[in-house]
């Protein structure tokens, strides 16, 4: 079993940056692909980015390409999401999730087994 804890959320102005962290517990953390999702009020949960367990390139939603970067540190059992040039439409609760090792269907919430509790990101104009 894997437990996930997100951190790093907060409030920033348009154009600012935040770095989210997803810390995983359990010796099998490195066996899971990790995704970031976000959910704004009244909207469906949206896949933001995914990083697998091997050397495959990460995946990004079109809305964040060029602004967000996902990375993982398997020694620290942590996955990061560096978010730059933030926009008001990036405001949401951000969740990390553990699931398949590779990115097939990465943006579908149903393929993930474990979820964190979420961290709030608010971007003001």
Coordinates of N, CA and C in Angstrom, one line a residue:
X1 N 0.8 -1.2 0.0 CA 0.0 0.0 0.0 C 0.9 1.2 0.0
X2 N 0.4 2.3 -0.7 CA 1.1 3.5 -0.8 C 0.3 4.7 -0.2
X3 N 0.8 5.5 0.6 CA 0.2 6.7 1.1 C 0.9 7.9 0.5
X4 N 0.1 8.9 0.0 CA 0.6 10.0 -0.6 C 0.2 11.3 0.1
X5 N 1.1 12.2 0.3 CA 0.8 13.5 0.9 C 1.3 14.6 0.1
X6 N 0.4 15.5 -0.3 CA 0.8 16.7 -1.1 C 1.2 17.8 -0.2
X7 N 2.0 18.7 -0.7 CA 2.4 19.9 -0.1 C 2.8 21.0 -1.1
X8 N 2.9 22.2 -0.7 CA 3.5 23.2 -1.5 C 2.4 24.2 -2.1
X9 N 1.2 23.9 -1.9 CA 0.1 24.8 -2.4 C 0.2 26.1 -1.7
X10 N -0.6 27.1 -2.3 CA -0.7 28.4 -1.7 C -1.3 29.4 -2.6
X11 N -1.2 30.6 -2.3 CA -1.7 31.7 -3.1 C -0.6 32.5 -3.7
X12 N -0.8 32.8 -5.0 CA 0.2 33.6 -5.8 C -0.5 34.5 -6.7
X13 N 0.2 35.4 -7.3 CA -0.4 36.3 -8.3 C -0.1 35.7 -9.7
X14 N -0.8 36.2 -10.6 CA -0.6 35.8 -12.0 C 0.8 35.9 -12.4
X15 N 1.4 34.9 -13.1 CA 2.8 34.9 -13.5 C 3.7 34.4 -12.4
X16 N 3.2 34.1 -11.3 CA 4.1 33.5 -10.2 C 4.3 32.0 -10.4
X17 N 5.1 31.5 -9.4 CA 5.5 30.1 -9.4 C 5.2 29.4 -8.1
X18 N 4.9 28.1 -8.2 CA 4.8 27.3 -7.0 C 5.4 25.9 -7.4
X19 N 5.9 25.2 -6.3 CA 6.4 23.9 -6.5 C 5.6 23.0 -5.6
X20 N 4.9 22.1 -6.2 CA 4.1 21.1 -5.4 C 5.0 19.8 -5.2
X21 N 4.8 19.2 -4.0 CA 5.5 17.9 -3.8 C 4.5 16.9 -3.4
X22 N 4.8 15.7 -3.8 CA 3.9 14.5 -3.5 C 4.9 13.5 -2.8
X23 N 4.8 13.4 -1.5 CA 5.6 12.4 -0.8 C 4.9 11.1 -0.6
X24 N 5.6 10.1 -1.0 CA 5.0 8.7 -0.9 C 5.6 7.9 0.2
X25 N 4.8 7.1 0.9 CA 5.4 6.2 1.8 C 5.2 4.8 1.3
X26 N 6.0 3.9 1.8 CA 6.0 2.5 1.4 C 7.1 2.2 0.4
X27 N 7.6 1.0 0.6 CA 8.8 0.6 -0.2 C 8.5 0.4 -1.7
X28 N 7.2 0.3 -2.1 CA 6.9 0.1 -3.5 C 6.6 1.4 -4.2
X29 N 6.9 2.5 -3.6 CA 6.5 3.8 -4.3 C 7.2 3.9 -5.7
X30 N 8.4 3.4 -5.8 CA 9.1 3.5 -7.1 C 8.5 2.6 -8.2
X31 N 7.6 1.7 -7.8 CA 7.0 0.8 -8.8 C 5.7 1.5 -9.4
X32 N 5.4 2.7 -9.0 CA 4.2 3.3 -9.5 C 4.5 4.5 -10.3
X33 N 3.7 4.7 -11.4 CA 3.7 6.0 -12.1 C 2.9 6.9 -11.2
X34 N 3.2 8.2 -11.3 CA 2.6 9.2 -10.5 C 2.0 10.3 -11.4
X35 N 0.8 10.7 -11.1 CA 0.2 11.7 -11.9 C -0.3 12.9 -10.9
X36 N -0.4 14.0 -11.5 CA -1.0 15.2 -10.8 C -2.3 15.4 -11.5
X37 N -3.3 15.6 -10.7 CA -4.7 16.0 -11.2 C -5.0 17.3 -10.5
X38 N -6.0 18.0 -11.0 CA -6.5 19.2 -10.4 C -8.1 19.2 -10.6
X39 N -8.7 19.8 -9.6 CA -10.2 20.0 -9.7 C -10.6 21.3 -9.2
X40 N -11.2 22.1 -10.0 CA -11.7 23.4 -9.6 C -13.2 23.2 -9.3
X41 N -13.8 24.1 -8.5 CA -15.2 24.0 -8.1 C -16.1 23.9 -9.3
X42 N -17.0 22.9 -9.3 CA -17.9 22.7 -10.4 C -17.4 22.1 -11.6
X43 N -16.1 21.7 -11.6 CA -15.5 21.1 -12.8 C -15.0 19.7 -12.5
X44 N -14.8 18.9 -13.5 CA -14.4 17.5 -13.4 C -12.9 17.5 -13.0
X45 N -12.4 16.5 -12.4 CA -11.0 16.3 -12.2 C -10.3 16.2 -13.5
X46 N -9.2 16.9 -13.6 CA -8.4 17.0 -14.8 C -7.0 16.5 -14.7
X47 N -6.5 15.7 -15.6 CA -5.1 15.3 -15.5 C -4.2 16.4 -15.9
X48 N -3.2 16.7 -15.1 CA -2.3 17.7 -15.4 C -0.9 17.2 -15.9
X49 N -0.4 16.2 -15.3 CA 0.9 15.6 -15.7 C 1.1 14.3 -15.1
X50 N 2.0 13.5 -15.8 CA 2.3 12.1 -15.4 C 3.8 11.8 -15.6
X51 N 4.3 11.1 -14.6 CA 5.7 10.6 -14.8 C 5.7 9.1 -14.4
X52 N 6.3 8.3 -15.3 CA 6.3 6.9 -15.1 C 7.5 6.5 -14.3
X53 N 7.8 5.2 -14.4 CA 8.8 4.6 -13.5 C 10.1 4.4 -14.3
X54 N 10.1 4.5 -15.6 CA 11.3 4.3 -16.4 C 11.8 5.6 -17.1
X55 N 12.3 5.5 -18.3 CA 12.9 6.6 -18.9 C 11.9 7.3 -19.9
X56 N 10.6 6.9 -19.9 CA 9.7 7.5 -20.8 C 9.5 9.0 -20.5
X57 N 9.2 9.7 -21.6 CA 9.0 11.1 -21.4 C 7.7 11.4 -20.6
X58 N 7.7 12.4 -19.7 CA 6.5 12.7 -19.0 C 5.4 13.2 -19.9
X59 N 4.2 13.2 -19.4 CA 3.0 13.6 -20.1 C 2.5 14.9 -19.5
X60 N 1.9 15.8 -20.3 CA 1.4 17.0 -19.8 C 0.1 17.3 -20.5
X61 N -0.9 17.9 -19.8 CA -2.0 18.4 -20.4 C -1.6 19.6 -21.3
X62 N -2.3 19.8 -22.4 CA -2.0 20.9 -23.3 C -2.0 22.3 -22.6
X63 N -2.9 22.4 -21.7 CA -3.1 23.7 -21.0 C -1.9 24.1 -20.1
X64 N -1.0 23.1 -19.8 CA 0.2 23.4 -18.9 C 1.5 23.2 -19.6
X65 N 1.5 22.7 -20.8 CA 2.8 22.4 -21.5 C 3.6 23.7 -21.6
X66 N 4.9 23.6 -21.4 CA 5.8 24.7 -21.4 C 5.8 25.6 -20.2
X67 N 4.9 25.3 -19.2 CA 4.8 26.0 -18.0 C 5.1 25.2 -16.8
X68 N 4.6 23.9 -16.8 CA 4.8 23.0 -15.7 C 5.8 21.9 -16.0
X69 N 6.5 21.5 -15.0 CA 7.5 20.4 -15.2 C 7.4 19.4 -14.0
X70 N 7.2 18.2 -14.4 CA 7.1 17.1 -13.4 C 8.5 16.4 -13.3
X71 N 8.8 16.0 -12.1 CA 10.0 15.2 -11.8 C 9.9 14.3 -10.6
X72 N 10.7 13.4 -10.5 CA 10.6 12.5 -9.3 C 12.0 12.2 -8.8
X73 N 12.1 12.1 -7.5 CA 13.3 11.7 -6.7 C 13.0 10.4 -6.0
X74 N 13.4 9.3 -6.6 CA 13.1 8.0 -6.0 C 13.9 7.8 -4.7
X75 N 14.9 8.5 -4.4 CA 15.6 8.4 -3.1 C 14.7 9.0 -2.0
X76 N 14.1 10.1 -2.3 CA 13.2 10.7 -1.4 C 11.7 10.3 -1.5
X77 N 11.5 9.4 -2.4 CA 10.1 9.0 -2.6 C 9.1 10.1 -2.8
X78 N 9.6 11.1 -3.7 CA 8.8 12.3 -3.9 C 8.7 12.6 -5.3
X79 N 7.6 13.1 -5.7 CA 7.4 13.6 -7.1 C 7.0 15.1 -7.0
X80 N 7.6 15.9 -7.8 CA 7.4 17.3 -7.8 C 6.7 17.8 -9.0
X81 N 6.0 18.9 -8.9 CA 5.4 19.6 -10.0 C 5.8 21.1 -9.9
X82 N 6.7 21.5 -10.7 CA 7.1 22.9 -10.8 C 6.1 23.6 -11.7
X83 N 5.5 24.6 -11.1 CA 4.5 25.4 -11.9 C 4.9 26.8 -12.0
X84 N 5.1 27.2 -13.3 CA 5.6 28.6 -13.6 C 4.5 29.3 -14.4
X85 N 4.7 30.6 -14.5 CA 3.8 31.4 -15.3 C 2.3 31.0 -14.9
X86 N 2.0 31.0 -13.7 CA 0.7 30.6 -13.3 C -0.4 31.6 -13.7
X87 N -1.6 31.0 -14.0 CA -2.7 31.8 -14.5 C -3.9 31.6 -13.5
X88 N -4.8 32.5 -13.5 CA -6.0 32.3 -12.6 C -6.7 31.0 -12.9
X89 N -6.7 30.5 -14.2 CA -7.4 29.3 -14.5 C -6.6 28.0 -14.0
X90 N -5.5 28.2 -13.4 CA -4.7 27.1 -12.8 C -5.2 26.9 -11.4
X91 N -6.1 27.8 -10.9 CA -6.6 27.7 -9.5 C -7.4 26.4 -9.3
X92 N -7.1 25.6 -8.4 CA -7.8 24.3 -8.1 C -7.2 23.6 -6.9
X93 N -7.8 22.6 -6.5 CA -7.1 21.6 -5.6 C -6.3 20.7 -6.5
X94 N -5.1 20.5 -6.1 CA -4.2 19.6 -6.8 C -4.0 18.3 -6.0
X95 N -4.2 17.2 -6.7 CA -4.0 15.9 -6.1 C -2.9 15.1 -6.8
X96 N -2.2 14.3 -6.1 CA -1.3 13.4 -6.8 C -1.9 12.0 -6.6
X97 N -1.6 11.1 -7.6 CA -2.2 9.8 -7.6 C -1.1 8.8 -8.1
X98 N -1.2 7.6 -7.5 CA -0.2 6.5 -7.9 C -1.0 5.5 -8.7
X99 N -0.4 5.0 -9.8 CA -1.1 4.1 -10.6 C -0.1 3.3 -11.5
X100 N -0.5 3.1 -12.8 CA 0.3 2.3 -13.7 C 1.7 2.8 -13.9
X101 N 2.6 1.9 -14.2 CA 4.0 2.3 -14.4 C 4.2 3.2 -15.6
X102 N 3.4 3.0 -16.6 CA 3.5 3.7 -17.9 C 2.3 4.6 -18.1
X103 N 2.4 5.5 -19.1 CA 1.4 6.6 -19.2 C 0.2 6.3 -20.1
X104 N 0.0 5.0 -20.4 CA -1.2 4.7 -21.2 C -2.4 5.1 -20.4
X105 N -3.3 5.9 -21.0 CA -4.5 6.4 -20.4 C -4.2 7.2 -19.1
X106 N -3.1 7.9 -19.0 CA -2.6 8.5 -17.8 C -3.6 9.6 -17.3
X107 N -4.4 10.2 -18.1 CA -5.3 11.2 -17.6 C -6.7 10.8 -17.1
X108 N -6.9 9.5 -17.1 CA -8.1 8.9 -16.6 C -8.0 8.6 -15.1
X109 N -8.7 9.3 -14.3 CA -8.6 9.1 -12.8 C -8.9 7.6 -12.4
X110 N -9.7 6.9 -13.2 CA -10.0 5.6 -12.7 C -8.9 4.6 -12.8
X111 N -7.8 4.9 -13.5 CA -6.7 4.0 -13.5 C -5.7 4.0 -12.3
X112 N -6.0 5.0 -11.4 CA -5.1 5.2 -10.3 C -5.7 4.5 -9.0
X113 N -4.7 3.9 -8.3 CA -5.1 3.2 -7.1 C -5.1 4.0 -5.8
X114 N -4.1 4.9 -5.7 CA -3.9 5.6 -4.5 C -4.0 7.1 -4.8
X115 N -4.6 7.9 -3.8 CA -4.7 9.3 -4.0 C -4.3 10.0 -2.7
X116 N -3.7 11.2 -2.9 CA -3.4 12.1 -1.8 C -4.7 12.9 -1.4
X117 N -4.5 13.7 -0.4 CA -5.7 14.5 0.1 C -5.9 15.8 -0.6
X118 N -4.9 16.2 -1.3 CA -5.0 17.5 -2.1 C -4.4 18.7 -1.4
X119 N -4.0 19.6 -2.3 CA -3.4 20.9 -1.8 C -4.0 22.0 -2.7
X120 N -4.4 23.1 -2.0 CA -5.1 24.2 -2.7 C -4.0 25.1 -3.4
X121 N -4.3 25.4 -4.7 CA -3.5 26.4 -5.4 C -4.5 27.5 -5.8
X122 N -4.2 28.8 -5.5 CA -5.0 29.9 -5.8 C -4.1 30.9 -6.5
X123 N -4.6 31.3 -7.7 CA -3.8 32.3 -8.5 C -4.7 33.5 -8.7
X124 N -4.3 34.6 -8.2 CA -5.1 35.8 -8.4 C -4.6 36.7 -9.5
X125 N -5.6 37.4 -10.1 CA -5.2 38.3 -11.2 C -4.8 39.7 -10.7

